[in-house]
C-alpha cells in the first residue's frame, strides 16, 4: 500500500455531500515548494502544489464542520487509480487521494477572525 503525507492550506471551504448512505467531503490543499533559482536575478522561486482530497464518513464530516478556507491540514492519504471508460468508449485515467487520517494545523485568517469574535 502507498501512503502520502501532505501539509497545506485549504484552498476553499470543504464541500460535504451525501452519496447514498455515505458522506463524502472534497477539499483542495495548497502548498508552496522550492522550485530552484531564477537564472536572471538569482532569487529563489516557488511553485504551488495543489491536490484535491476526498474524505469519507466521520473524517469528512469533521473536516467539513471545522475547517475554513486558509486553515492548515496535515493529511495522511492513500493514492489509488481512478480509471474508467466514458460513455463514448474512451478510456479515462486519473487518481484519487483518499484521506486515511488528518490533524488540524494552524488556523487561517478566517478562523483567527472567527475565534477573535468569540472572545469579544
PDB file of C-alpha atoms in Angstrom:
ATOM      1  CA  UNK A   1       0.000   0.000   0.000  1.00  0.00           C
ATOM      2  CA  UNK A   2       1.178   3.521  -0.687  1.00  0.00           C
ATOM      3  CA  UNK A   3       0.944   6.457   1.716  1.00  0.00           C
ATOM      4  CA  UNK A   4       1.099  10.172   1.111  1.00  0.00           C
ATOM      5  CA  UNK A   5       1.706  12.767   3.809  1.00  0.00           C
ATOM      6  CA  UNK A   6       0.848  16.299   2.757  1.00  0.00           C
ATOM      7  CA  UNK A   7       0.630  19.560   4.673  1.00  0.00           C
ATOM      8  CA  UNK A   8      -1.097  22.522   3.117  1.00  0.00           C
ATOM      9  CA  UNK A   9      -3.651  25.279   3.395  1.00  0.00           C
ATOM     10  CA  UNK A  10      -7.266  24.668   2.390  1.00  0.00           C
ATOM     11  CA  UNK A  11      -7.971  26.457  -0.917  1.00  0.00           C
ATOM     12  CA  UNK A  12     -11.744  26.833  -0.366  1.00  0.00           C
ATOM     13  CA  UNK A  13     -14.339  25.679   2.130  1.00  0.00           C
ATOM     14  CA  UNK A  14     -14.610  21.862   2.054  1.00  0.00           C
ATOM     15  CA  UNK A  15     -17.718  20.528   0.312  1.00  0.00           C
ATOM     16  CA  UNK A  16     -19.736  17.842   2.108  1.00  0.00           C
ATOM     17  CA  UNK A  17     -22.176  15.773   0.043  1.00  0.00           C
ATOM     18  CA  UNK A  18     -24.330  12.713   0.579  1.00  0.00           C
ATOM     19  CA  UNK A  19     -23.877   9.815  -1.814  1.00  0.00           C
ATOM     20  CA  UNK A  20     -26.480   7.268  -0.804  1.00  0.00           C
ATOM     21  CA  UNK A  21     -25.725   6.316   2.787  1.00  0.00           C
ATOM     22  CA  UNK A  22     -22.187   7.717   2.601  1.00  0.00           C
ATOM     23  CA  UNK A  23     -20.985  11.205   3.427  1.00  0.00           C
ATOM     24  CA  UNK A  24     -18.176  12.464   1.198  1.00  0.00           C
ATOM     25  CA  UNK A  25     -16.109  15.614   1.679  1.00  0.00           C
ATOM     26  CA  UNK A  26     -13.886  17.056  -1.042  1.00  0.00           C
ATOM     27  CA  UNK A  27     -11.283  19.728  -0.466  1.00  0.00           C
ATOM     28  CA  UNK A  28      -8.099  21.026  -2.049  1.00  0.00           C
ATOM     29  CA  UNK A  29      -4.847  21.669  -0.203  1.00  0.00           C
ATOM     30  CA  UNK A  30      -2.206  24.070  -1.486  1.00  0.00           C
ATOM     31  CA  UNK A  31       1.453  24.037  -0.522  1.00  0.00           C
ATOM     32  CA  UNK A  32       4.347  26.128  -1.814  1.00  0.00           C
ATOM     33  CA  UNK A  33       7.613  24.386  -2.550  1.00  0.00           C
ATOM     34  CA  UNK A  34      11.075  25.422  -3.654  1.00  0.00           C
ATOM     35  CA  UNK A  35      11.450  25.465  -7.461  1.00  0.00           C
ATOM     36  CA  UNK A  36      15.073  26.470  -7.939  1.00  0.00           C
ATOM     37  CA  UNK A  37      16.670  29.845  -8.550  1.00  0.00           C
ATOM     38  CA  UNK A  38      15.769  32.443 -11.127  1.00  0.00           C
ATOM     39  CA  UNK A  39      18.563  32.499 -13.705  1.00  0.00           C
ATOM     40  CA  UNK A  40      18.482  36.276 -14.075  1.00  0.00           C
ATOM     41  CA  UNK A  41      18.111  37.532 -10.523  1.00  0.00           C
ATOM     42  CA  UNK A  42      19.281  34.516  -8.542  1.00  0.00           C
ATOM     43  CA  UNK A  43      16.205  34.771  -6.325  1.00  0.00           C
ATOM     44  CA  UNK A  44      14.545  31.624  -5.052  1.00  0.00           C
ATOM     45  CA  UNK A  45      11.433  30.579  -6.975  1.00  0.00           C
ATOM     46  CA  UNK A  46       8.419  28.760  -5.606  1.00  0.00           C
ATOM     47  CA  UNK A  47       5.645  26.775  -7.214  1.00  0.00           C
ATOM     48  CA  UNK A  48       2.265  25.856  -5.835  1.00  0.00           C
ATOM     49  CA  UNK A  49       1.289  22.226  -5.455  1.00  0.00           C
ATOM     50  CA  UNK A  50      -2.478  21.640  -5.330  1.00  0.00           C
ATOM     51  CA  UNK A  51      -4.041  18.305  -4.501  1.00  0.00           C
ATOM     52  CA  UNK A  52      -7.741  17.520  -4.223  1.00  0.00           C
ATOM     53  CA  UNK A  53      -8.532  15.080  -1.426  1.00  0.00           C
ATOM     54  CA  UNK A  54     -11.617  13.041  -0.605  1.00  0.00           C
ATOM     55  CA  UNK A  55     -12.601  12.129   2.960  1.00  0.00           C
ATOM     56  CA  UNK A  56     -15.414   9.732   3.830  1.00  0.00           C
ATOM     57  CA  UNK A  57     -17.734   9.340   6.811  1.00  0.00           C
ATOM     58  CA  UNK A  58     -16.909  10.904  10.164  1.00  0.00           C
ATOM     59  CA  UNK A  59     -13.480  12.119   8.979  1.00  0.00           C
ATOM     60  CA  UNK A  60     -15.083  14.031   6.148  1.00  0.00           C
ATOM     61  CA  UNK A  61     -17.784  15.435   8.408  1.00  0.00           C
ATOM     62  CA  UNK A  62     -15.169  16.642  10.924  1.00  0.00           C
ATOM     63  CA  UNK A  63     -13.229  18.386   8.174  1.00  0.00           C
ATOM     64  CA  UNK A  64     -16.336  19.997   6.657  1.00  0.00           C
ATOM     65  CA  UNK A  65     -17.609  21.120  10.065  1.00  0.00           C
ATOM     66  CA  UNK A  66     -14.347  22.545  11.437  1.00  0.00           C
ATOM     67  CA  UNK A  67     -12.177  23.730   8.542  1.00  0.00           C
ATOM     68  CA  UNK A  68     -12.333  27.101   6.803  1.00  0.00           C
ATOM     69  CA  UNK A  69     -10.523  28.425   3.760  1.00  0.00           C
ATOM     70  CA  UNK A  70      -6.882  29.099   4.679  1.00  0.00           C
ATOM     71  CA  UNK A  71      -6.713  26.633   7.578  1.00  0.00           C
ATOM     72  CA  UNK A  72      -3.780  24.255   7.589  1.00  0.00           C
ATOM     73  CA  UNK A  73      -4.350  20.492   7.486  1.00  0.00           C
ATOM     74  CA  UNK A  74      -1.832  17.686   7.837  1.00  0.00           C
ATOM     75  CA  UNK A  75      -3.175  14.754   5.824  1.00  0.00           C
ATOM     76  CA  UNK A  76      -2.253  11.100   5.591  1.00  0.00           C
ATOM     77  CA  UNK A  77      -3.800   9.665   2.443  1.00  0.00           C
ATOM     78  CA  UNK A  78      -3.601   6.809   0.015  1.00  0.00           C
ATOM     79  CA  UNK A  79      -3.308   7.156  -3.721  1.00  0.00           C
ATOM     80  CA  UNK A  80      -5.424   4.980  -5.977  1.00  0.00           C
ATOM     81  CA  UNK A  81      -6.209   4.845  -9.665  1.00  0.00           C
ATOM     82  CA  UNK A  82      -9.500   6.238 -10.896  1.00  0.00           C
ATOM     83  CA  UNK A  83      -9.636   4.672 -14.352  1.00  0.00           C
ATOM     84  CA  UNK A  84     -12.902   4.314 -16.251  1.00  0.00           C
ATOM     85  CA  UNK A  85     -14.362   4.190 -19.732  1.00  0.00           C
ATOM     86  CA  UNK A  86     -16.619   7.125 -20.558  1.00  0.00           C
ATOM     87  CA  UNK A  87     -19.936   6.923 -22.407  1.00  0.00           C
ATOM     88  CA  UNK A  88     -18.141   7.124 -25.765  1.00  0.00           C
ATOM     89  CA  UNK A  89     -15.880   4.151 -25.029  1.00  0.00           C
ATOM     90  CA  UNK A  90     -12.786   6.282 -24.370  1.00  0.00           C
ATOM     91  CA  UNK A  91     -10.510   5.220 -21.525  1.00  0.00           C
ATOM     92  CA  UNK A  92     -10.045   7.961 -18.930  1.00  0.00           C
ATOM     93  CA  UNK A  93      -7.285   7.849 -16.351  1.00  0.00           C
ATOM     94  CA  UNK A  94      -6.891   9.708 -13.097  1.00  0.00           C
ATOM     95  CA  UNK A  95      -6.021   9.430  -9.433  1.00  0.00           C
ATOM     96  CA  UNK A  96      -7.882   9.687  -6.151  1.00  0.00           C
ATOM     97  CA  UNK A  97      -6.252  10.896  -2.942  1.00  0.00           C
ATOM     98  CA  UNK A  98      -8.333   9.389  -0.128  1.00  0.00           C
ATOM     99  CA  UNK A  99      -7.829  10.649   3.437  1.00  0.00           C
ATOM    100  CA  UNK A 100      -6.906   7.947   5.953  1.00  0.00           C
ATOM    101  CA  UNK A 101      -6.125  10.318   8.810  1.00  0.00           C
ATOM    102  CA  UNK A 102      -5.587  14.022   9.432  1.00  0.00           C
ATOM    103  CA  UNK A 103      -4.604  16.592  12.027  1.00  0.00           C
ATOM    104  CA  UNK A 104      -5.665  20.196  12.261  1.00  0.00           C
ATOM    105  CA  UNK A 105      -2.763  22.584  11.758  1.00  0.00           C
ATOM    106  CA  UNK A 106      -2.503  26.340  12.174  1.00  0.00           C
ATOM    107  CA  UNK A 107      -5.722  28.316  11.760  1.00  0.00           C
ATOM    108  CA  UNK A 108      -6.052  30.542   8.726  1.00  0.00           C
ATOM    109  CA  UNK A 109      -7.089  34.180   8.627  1.00  0.00           C
ATOM    110  CA  UNK A 110     -10.834  33.413   8.582  1.00  0.00           C
ATOM    111  CA  UNK A 111     -10.588  31.050  11.560  1.00  0.00           C
ATOM    112  CA  UNK A 112      -8.477  33.543  13.546  1.00  0.00           C
ATOM    113  CA  UNK A 113     -11.093  36.256  12.903  1.00  0.00           C
ATOM    114  CA  UNK A 114     -13.871  33.870  13.936  1.00  0.00           C
ATOM    115  CA  UNK A 115     -12.045  32.999  17.158  1.00  0.00           C
ATOM    116  CA  UNK A 116     -11.386  36.700  17.905  1.00  0.00           C
ATOM    117  CA  UNK A 117     -15.130  37.488  17.553  1.00  0.00           C
ATOM    118  CA  UNK A 118     -15.928  34.779  20.096  1.00  0.00           C
ATOM    119  CA  UNK A 119     -13.523  36.430  22.565  1.00  0.00           C
ATOM    120  CA  UNK A 120     -15.293  39.801  22.386  1.00  0.00           C
TER     121      UNK A 120
END
